[in-house]
Amino acid sequence: MEELQKFLVRPELHSYSGASNLSTNEKVKALMAEGQMVYHFAFGQSPFPVMQCLADGLRENVHQNAYLSVAGLPELRSAICDFHHNYDDLDFTADQVLVAPGSKELIFLMIYLFNGDIYCLSPTWTTYHPQTKLANNSAYIISTRAEDQWRLMPEDLDRTLTETGERTNKMLILTNPDNPTGIVYSADHLQKLRLII
């Protein structure tokens, strides 16, 4: 079976392994199944039941099974624009909003389609770097430090872009709040980073 997998999988992915958080989750489940007490903080899945209003909404709409717009329901995209206008003072049109089942899929598609250099932080969420490899691209890793509360500092971004950037287009994968550290970037800090890019 291993030989068949090597034959079917691109050679540069032979050493690829699954996301570390998923293997940790499997180990935790196995320990729990053995009856061991485990305080499970290793996985971001909600421990709470589905809200009744959501379950009712799904039940009432289960008959709607036609293909939807690839970009998402127009009504939902407009509602997202209204939300960000009311709460964040940001103005978008529905044509600028894309709805998908999760951010990992969207980030992978962006990485796959992007023609340029990709930059990831360390530490960061476990899938960004492997997604870049799956997209047959390479990522430049920018290390953050505890003394900076794991924030990307403008001078580190500037130095890395100067040392590595061969192509004109650059994508920085930056989450706010950060995952996994939980730090939040201020508007002022983000503005300083934006000026460098």
Backbone as a ProteinNet text record, in pm:
[ID]
protein_1_A
[PRIMARY]
MEELQKFLVRPELHSYSGASNLSTNEKVKALMAEGQMVYHFAFGQSPFPVMQCLADGLRENVHQNAYLSVAGLPELRSAICDFHHNYDDLDFTADQVLVAPGSKELIFLMIYLFNGDIYCLSPTWTTYHPQTKLANNSAYIISTRAEDQWRLMPEDLDRTLTETGERTNKMLILTNPDNPTGIVYSADHLQKLRLII
[TERTIARY]
82.2	0	86.9	196.1	285.1	344.1	381	435.9	332	207.1	99.1	78.2	81.9	66.8	179.2	301.9	414.2	398	338.4	316.8	209	104.8	-9	9.9	97.1	115.3	236.6	223.2	336	460.1	577.1	699.8	732.1	709.2	743.7	652.9	546.4	456.1	473.7	572.8	591.8	618.1	682.4	712.1	603	498.6	390	314	273	191.1	71.8	-25.4	-145.8	-118.2	-217.7	-204.5	-184.3	-91	-56.7	-174.7	-259.7	-373.3	-471.6	-482.4	-573.4	-520.9	-389.6	-334.1	-343.5	-326	-342	-486.4	-580.3	-721.4	-752.3	-694.7	-717	-659.8	-541.6	-481.7	-569.1	-621.4	-707.6	-834.2	-894.7	-1015.6	-987.5	-871.6	-835.5	-818.4	-753.2	-736.7	-871.8	-960.7	-1094.3	-1172.5	-1158.3	-1227.4	-1177.6	-1050.6	-994.5	-1040.3	-1115.8	-1166.4	-1076.3	-972.1	-882.4	-942.8	-917.5	-965.4	-872.7	-929.1	-851	-922	-848	-899.1	-852.6	-945.1	-912.9	-917.4	-798.5	-787.1	-711.4	-693.3	-607.3	-683.2	-813.4	-890.7	-993.7	-1009.4	-1095.7	-1242.3	-1283.1	-1422.9	-1504.5	-1618.9	-1701.8	-1754.2	-1743.6	-1798.4	-1947.9	-2005.7	-2144.1	-2239.6	-2361.5	-2458.1	-2499.2	-2550.1	-2600.1	-2720.4	-2722.6	-2833.7	-2964.6	-3072	-3200.2	-3251.3	-3231.6	-3280	-3209.1	-3080.5	-3007.8	-3056.9	-3078.4	-3129.4	-3266.8	-3352.4	-3485.4	-3474.3	-3383.8	-3364.9	-3319.1	-3227.9	-3182.9	-3298	-3375.4	-3487.2	-3590	-3617.7	-3716.9	-3669.7	-3539.7	-3485.8	-3417.5	-3432.2	-3363.7	-3407.8	-3527.4	-3577.7	-3510.1	-3442.1	-3374.7	-3238.2	-3235.1	-3114.1	-3055.7	-3094.1	-3038.8	-2900.1	-2818.8	-2687.3	-2701.9	-2613.1	-2614.5	-2509.6	-2515.5	-2413.4	-2277.2	-2176.6	-2042.2	-1991.8	-2024.6	-1977.8	-2059.3	-2170.4	-2256.4	-2387.4	-2486.2	-2617.2	-2605.5	-2664.7	-2656.8	-2710.9	-2819.4	-2877.2	-2778.5	-2709.1	-2611.2	-2493	-2445.8	-2333.6	-2370.3	-2493.4	-2539.5	-2549.1	-2596.8	-2606.5	-2468.1	-2369	-2231.1	-2181.2	-2212.2	-2173.5	-2238.8	-2367.2	-2439.4	-2377.7	-2344.3	-2283.5	-2154	-2064.4	-1934.8	-1949.2	-2052.4	-2078.4	-2123.3	-2215.5	-2271.2	-2174.3	-2094.3	-2010.1	-1863.1	-1815.2	-1672.7	-1646.5	-1753.9	-1742.1	-1664.1	-1686.9	-1623.8	-1731.2	-1700.8	-1798.6	-1750.6	-1829.5	-1804.8	-1931.9	-1919.1	-2035.5	-2043.8	-2160.7	-2178.6	-2085	-2048.6	-1956.5	-1815.2	-1783.4	-1651.2	-1648.3	-1760	-1771	-1784.9	-1711.3	-1715.4	-1749.5	-1849.2	-1892	-1852.2	-1793.3	-1748.5	-1769.2	-1755.9	-1778.7	-1671.7	-1560.7	-1457.3	-1340.2	-1263.5	-1151.2	-1036	-1016.7	-905.9	-919.6	-1040.2	-1062.5	-1034.9	-1082.5	-1059.9	-911.5	-842.9	-700.1	-623.3	-657.8	-590.1	-612.1	-735.2	-763.1	-687.5	-678.4	-601.5	-454.2	-399.4	-259.1	-237.8	-331.1	-318.5	-321.7	-407.3	-424.1	-324.4	-263.2	-179.4	-48.6	-15	110.3	207.4	278	371.2	427.8	498.9	561.7	460.4	465	372.7	453.2	402.4	470.4	378.1	432.2	359.1	437.7	367	431.9	463.2	552.3	579.4	589.6	504	402.6	280.1	211.5	85.2	0.5	-117.3	-205.6	-135.9	-161.5	-82.5	-97	-200.3	-223	-168.7	-133.1	-93.6	30.2	132.8	255.3	232.5	167.8	140.2	50.2	-45.6	-130.7	-47	50.4	138.1	214.1	260.5	332.6	238.8	115.9	18.9	-12.1	-7.7	-35	87.5	190.6	314.4	381.2	376.6	439.2	528.7	600.3	681.9	649.1	665.7	635.3	762.2	772	877.1	820.8	896.7	851.1	913.3	829.1	875.4	853.3	962.5	951.1	913.3	819.2	782.4	840.5	843.2	913	821.7	849.3	772.3	781.3	899.6	915	832	786.1	695.7	552.2	526.8	395.8	350.2	445.1	422.6	362.6	369.6	322.8	431	385.9	478	517.8	647.2	696.1	727.3	697.6	720.6	863.2	962.6	1102.2	1133.4	1070.1	1091.6	1026.5	908.9	842.4	924.2	970.4	1049.2	1177.2	1247.6	1371.9	1344.9	1241.1	1211.6	1171.9	1089.7	1049.5	1169.8	1260	1379.8	1472.5	1489.3	1581.7	1528.9	1398.5	1343.9	1262.6	1205.5	1107.9	1166.6	1142.5	1190	1081.2	956.3	846.5	777.1	705.7	639.6	523.2	441.9	322.9	361.8	303.8	335	205.5	193.8	78.2	128	78.1	108	-16.6	-3.3	-114.8	-103.8	-194.7	-193.7	-333.7	-349.5	-481.3	-490.1	-606.6	-628.3	-770	-785.1	-680.7	-601.6	-478.4	-387.4	-428.2	-407.7	-428.9	-295.6	-228.2	-280.2	-252.6	-182.5	-137.8	-249.2	-350.7	-460.8	-436.1	-317.6	-290.8	-375.8	-402.2	-481.3	-393.9	-394.6	-319.5	-404.5	-341.4	-412	-422	-513.5	-527.3	-397.6	-331.6	-205.9	-97	-87.7	12.8	-14.1	-140.9	-175.8	-144.2	-164.8	-133	17.1	98	244	285.1	221.6	250.8	205	87.9	33.2	124.6	184	273.1	396.4	439.2	557.1	521.7	406.8	365.8	329.7
-119.3	0	126.2	122.8	239.6	272.4	169.1	191.4	254.7	209.5	265.6	413	445.1	584.7	670.7	618.9	695.4	716.5	618	628.7	732.7	739.1	826.5	969.5	988.8	1120.7	1190.3	1320.7	1398.1	1375.9	1358.1	1327.7	1429.8	1556.9	1657.4	1651.1	1569.3	1556	1424.9	1344	1214.4	1228.6	1334.1	1351.6	1430.8	1463.7	1543.4	1462.7	1528.4	1461.9	1551.4	1494.1	1568	1676.5	1760.7	1870.2	1815.7	1875.3	1827	1837.8	1939	1952.2	1836.5	1781.9	1669.1	1542.5	1519.7	1401.1	1415.1	1538.4	1562.4	1534.4	1577.8	1555.2	1405.9	1327.3	1182.7	1118	1163.6	1110.2	1142.2	1264.5	1305.2	1219.9	1198	1114.4	972.7	918.2	782.9	776	876.2	879.8	889.8	972.2	986.4	855	785.1	657.8	553	567.1	476.1	513.3	622.6	664.1	761.2	810.7	905.4	1045.5	1119.8	1257.4	1346.6	1413.9	1500.6	1635.3	1741.1	1875.9	1916.1	1909.9	1919.1	2063.9	2124.4	2260.7	2262.8	2147.7	2139.7	2155.2	2169.5	2171.9	2283.5	2356.1	2473.7	2446	2321.2	2287.9	2323.2	2385.1	2428.8	2310.1	2318	2211.4	2230.5	2338.4	2372.2	2311.6	2278.8	2224	2330.1	2283.5	2375	2449.4	2581.1	2662.3	2616.4	2615.2	2565	2642.4	2776.1	2855.7	2816.1	2776.4	2731.7	2594.3	2505.4	2372.3	2384.4	2472.4	2493.4	2550.1	2646.8	2705.6	2602.6	2514.7	2408.3	2313.2	2276.7	2185.2	2245.8	2374.9	2442.5	2460.5	2456.2	2483.2	2362.8	2245.2	2126.2	2091.6	2131.4	2102.1	2186.6	2293.4	2379	2318	2237.7	2161.8	2193	2305.6	2343.3	2404.3	2397.9	2460.2	2610.2	2662.6	2804.6	2878.6	3009	3091.5	3054.1	3045	3009	3108.1	3233.7	3337	3341.2	3268.1	3270.2	3340.4	3319	3380.8	3532.7	3596.2	3742.7	3812.3	3758.4	3819.4	3812.9	3701.6	3687.1	3780.4	3790.4	3879.2	4024.8	4063.7	4200.1	4220.7	4118.6	4129.5	4142.8	4075.3	4086.6	4229.9	4288.2	4427.2	4520.6	4499.4	4582.8	4569.8	4446.7	4422.7	4502.6	4492	4560.2	4712.1	4756.9	4900.6	4950.8	4877.1	4919.6	4904.9	4798.4	4770	4807.1	4813.5	4838.4	4963.3	5030.9	5150.4	5121.5	5002.7	4961.7	4948.5	4992.6	4986	4893.7	4789.7	4693.5	4678.9	4625.4	4585.5	4433.6	4380.4	4234.9	4165.6	4233.7	4176.1	4159.4	4226.3	4215.7	4113	4045.1	3949	3808.4	3715	3575	3493.1	3407.2	3322.6	3179.3	3112	2974.2	2895.6	2762.6	2681.3	2696.1	2759.2	2777.2	2856	2913.4	2997.3	2915.5	2791.4	2710.7	2693	2663.9	2645.7	2774.7	2886.9	3014.7	3049.5	3028.2	3059.9	2969.9	2840.6	2752.3	2799.4	2834.3	2879.3	3007.7	3098.4	3221.2	3188.1	3099.2	3059.3	2992.1	2906.3	2831.4	2923.5	3023.7	3113.3	3228.2	3257.9	3376.6	3363	3463.8	3466.9	3561.4	3508.9	3591.5	3519.6	3594	3539.5	3536.7	3428.9	3410.7	3411.4	3483.5	3498.6	3450.2	3364.5	3312.3	3344.7	3361.3	3385.3	3253.1	3258.9	3145.8	3200.4	3154	3050.3	3104.1	3010.4	3042.6	2916.9	2929.2	2813.5	2705.9	2581.3	2469.2	2442.4	2493	2452.6	2549	2671	2767.8	2724.8	2682.7	2641.4	2515.8	2409.9	2293	2324.6	2416.1	2453.8	2516.1	2594.8	2656.7	2549.3	2447.5	2337.1	2259.4	2233.6	2163.2	2240.6	2372.7	2457.7	2469.5	2391.3	2391.8	2529.3	2591.9	2721.6	2710.1	2813.3	2810.8	2933.4	2916.1	3025.1	3071.2	3200.3	3256.6	3267.6	3218.3	3217.4	3335.8	3412.6	3525.7	3488.2	3472.6	3434.7	3555	3531.9	3634.1	3593.2	3686.2	3662.6	3686	3613.1	3627.6	3769.7	3830.9	3966.4	4070.4	4034.6	4122	4072.8	3983.8	3920.3	3847.6	3793	3715.3	3797.9	3929.5	4016.8	4029	4040.3	4069.7	4215.7	4239.7	4376.1	4434.3	4562.2	4624	4606.5	4619.1	4606.9	4464.7	4362.4	4223.9	4198.4	4254.5	4241.3	4309.9	4429.7	4505.7	4430.7	4378.5	4306	4180.2	4104.5	3980.4	4008.8	4109.7	4143.7	4187.1	4259.9	4307.1	4190.3	4096.9	3985.3	3878	3861.4	3745.1	3776.2	3892.3	3918.4	3924.4	3820.1	3818.2	3865.3	3840.3	3874.8	4001	4067.5	4192.7	4171.4	4069	4044.3	3971.7	4016.6	3956.2	3936.2	3819.4	3790.3	3757.2	3829.1	3801.6	3741.2	3622	3559.4	3601.1	3687.1	3745.3	3736.4	3670.3	3659.5	3753.7	3810.3	3905.1	3888.5	3832.7	3791.5	3673.7	3665.4	3563.7	3425.2	3327.9	3189.8	3118.5	3070.3	3022.2	3110.8	3222.6	3297.2	3378.4	3419.5	3495.7	3645.5	3693.3	3836.4	3911.8	4037.4	4123.3	4240.2	4268.9	4382.7	4508.3	4617.4	4745.9	4800.8	4895.8	4960.5	5031.1	5091.6	5161.8	5064.7	4948.8	4848.5	4797.1	4768.5	4721.2	4825.4	4952	5059.7	5062.3	5042.8	5039.9	4923.4	4808.6	4693.4	4720.6	4780.6	4811.2	4903.1	4999.6	5093.4	5025.6	4915.7	4843.2	4759.9	4701.4	4618	4708.1
0	0	0	75.1	82.7	-53.8	-131.4	-265.3	-356.7	-344.8	-425.2	-391	-260.9	-219	-276	-273.4	-329	-478.5	-546	-689.3	-721	-638.5	-665.2	-614.6	-517.5	-454.8	-515.9	-538.5	-592.3	-506.6	-567.4	-492.5	-382.9	-407.4	-306.7	-183.3	-189.1	-74.7	0.6	-36.9	29.1	178.5	219.4	361.6	434.2	364.4	421.8	525.9	632.7	734.5	766	831.9	866.8	969.7	992.7	1088.8	1229.4	1302.1	1436.5	1532.5	1515.4	1606.5	1589.3	1468.9	1447.7	1514	1507.1	1573	1725	1775	1918.8	1959.9	1879.5	1909.1	1913.8	1821.8	1821.4	1947.8	1991.2	2114.2	2235.3	2240.5	2351.3	2354.2	2237.8	2231.3	2279.6	2241.1	2283.7	2435.3	2493.6	2639.1	2709.7	2656.1	2714.9	2705.2	2590.3	2571.7	2671.2	2715.5	2816.4	2956.6	2967.4	3097.3	3170.9	3107.5	3172.5	3172.2	3278	3288.4	3205.6	3105.9	3018.9	3008.6	3031.8	3009.4	2869.5	2776.4	2634.1	2584.8	2573	2521.1	2388.4	2326.2	2208	2077.1	2081.6	1958.5	1966.3	1858.1	1858.2	1835.3	1836.6	1814.1	1937.4	1917.2	2028.5	2108.6	2241.5	2325	2352.8	2301.8	2333	2230.8	2273	2178.1	2075.8	1961.5	1859.7	1916.4	1897	1948.6	1883.8	1962.4	1914.4	1792.8	1792.5	1678.4	1549	1559	1440	1395.2	1490.6	1456.9	1391.8	1445.5	1387.3	1246.4	1226.9	1094.4	992.3	1032.6	942.9	909.3	1011.5	990.8	894.4	909.3	825.6	681.8	658.4	524.9	460.9	519.4	469.4	327.4	289.3	154.9	46.5	86.2	-11	-43.7	-148.1	-178.6	-316.1	-375.6	-505.6	-486.3	-591.3	-585.6	-560.3	-479.3	-446.4	-527.8	-519.4	-581.4	-523.9	-607.9	-562.4	-458.4	-472.4	-378.9	-250.2	-243.6	-126.3	-157.2	-72	-92.3	-96.9	-197.8	-207.1	-81.4	-24	96.6	213.9	227.2	334.9	312.6	189	159.6	187.7	155.3	186.6	337.2	408.8	555.3	618.3	563.4	613.1	592.6	476.9	450.8	551.8	578.4	675.6	814.3	854	984.9	1000	901.5	911.1	899.4	829.6	824.5	962	1025.4	1154.7	1270.9	1271.7	1387.4	1369.9	1246	1222.6	1139.8	1097.4	1013.6	885.3	829.1	703.6	597.1	477.1	369.2	258.4	234.1	127.4	46.4	-74.5	-151.5	-146.3	-172.7	-170.1	-269.5	-377.3	-475.1	-420.1	-308.7	-247.7	-134.3	-110.1	-0.1	-57.4	1.8	-38	85.6	74.9	186.8	155.5	253.5	233	362.7	355.5	474.9	582.7	552.1	653.6	600.6	693	651.7	593.6	637.6	584.3	433.8	388.6	245.2	169.2	221.8	154.9	151.1	261.8	266.2	169.7	165	70.3	-73.3	-107.3	-243.8	-276.2	-179.3	-202.5	-225.9	-143.4	-157.9	-293.1	-330.5	-455.4	-577.3	-573.4	-688	-690.6	-576.8	-564.5	-641.8	-716.9	-793.4	-723	-624.5	-551.3	-430.5	-345.8	-225.4	-111.4	-32.2	80.1	209	307.8	436.7	547.5	634.3	749.5	875.6	985.4	1113.9	1182.3	1278	1366	1507.2	1598.6	1578.9	1504.2	1441.1	1374.1	1370.5	1316	1303.3	1220.9	1252.6	1200.9	1051.2	986.8	847.4	742.7	778.6	675.1	597	666.5	598.4	514.2	568.4	484.3	364.4	381.8	268.7	156.8	195.2	96.2	19.4	91.7	27.3	-66.2	-21.6	-105.9	-233.5	-224.9	-341.1	-431.8	-400.7	-479.3	-478.3	-363.3	-344	-221.1	-190.5	-68.5	14.4	144.6	236.9	306.3	325.2	408.8	550	646.7	785.1	858.3	926.1	1007	1153.1	1228.5	1369.5	1453.8	1544.7	1642.3	1776.7	1871.3	1998.1	2118.4	2225.7	2349.1	2403.8	2394.3	2449.6	2374.4	2254.2	2177.7	2187.7	2283.1	2302.2	2175.8	2102.5	1981.1	1867.4	1876.3	1768.1	1661	1537.2	1427.6	1440.9	1452	1466.8	1328.6	1309	1177.6	1126.5	1213.4	1168	1121.7	1183.8	1140.4	1004.5	986	856.9	747.8	775.5	678	640.7	740.8	715.6	632.4	667.4	595.2	451.1	429.4	293	210.1	271.8	201.4	166.7	260.2	240.7	146.3	139	69.1	-55.2	-62.7	-167.5	-306.1	-383.9	-521.7	-617.4	-580.8	-669.9	-619	-708.2	-673.5	-577.6	-601.8	-519.8	-391.6	-280.2	-151.2	-72.9	-8.9	75.7	215.3	312.7	453.4	516.1	572.2	642.8	789.2	830.2	964.8	1021.4	1134.6	1196	1315.4	1335.3	1444.2	1497.6	1618.6	1712	1656.8	1703.8	1653.3	1701.8	1615.9	1652.3	1628.3	1728.9	1855.8	1977.6	1962.2	2080.9	2146.8	2069.9	2125.2	2134.2	2096.9	2106.1	2003.3	2036.3	1949	1906.3	1777.5	1725.1	1736.6	1779.3	1783.2	1641.2	1622.3	1491.5	1453.5	1551.4	1525.5	1478.7	1544.1	1506.3	1364.5	1334.9	1200.5	1094.4	1128.4	1033.3	1004.6	1106.2	1086.5	996.5	1013.8	927.9	784.9	769.9	637.2	558.6	626.2	557.2	500.5	562.1	514.4	391.3	391.3	277.9	162.4
[MASK]
+++++++++++++++++++++++++++++++++++++++++++++++++++++++++++++++++++++++++++++++++++++++++++++++++++++++++++++++++++++++++++++++++++++++++++++++++++++++++++++++++++++++++++++++++++++++++++++++++++++

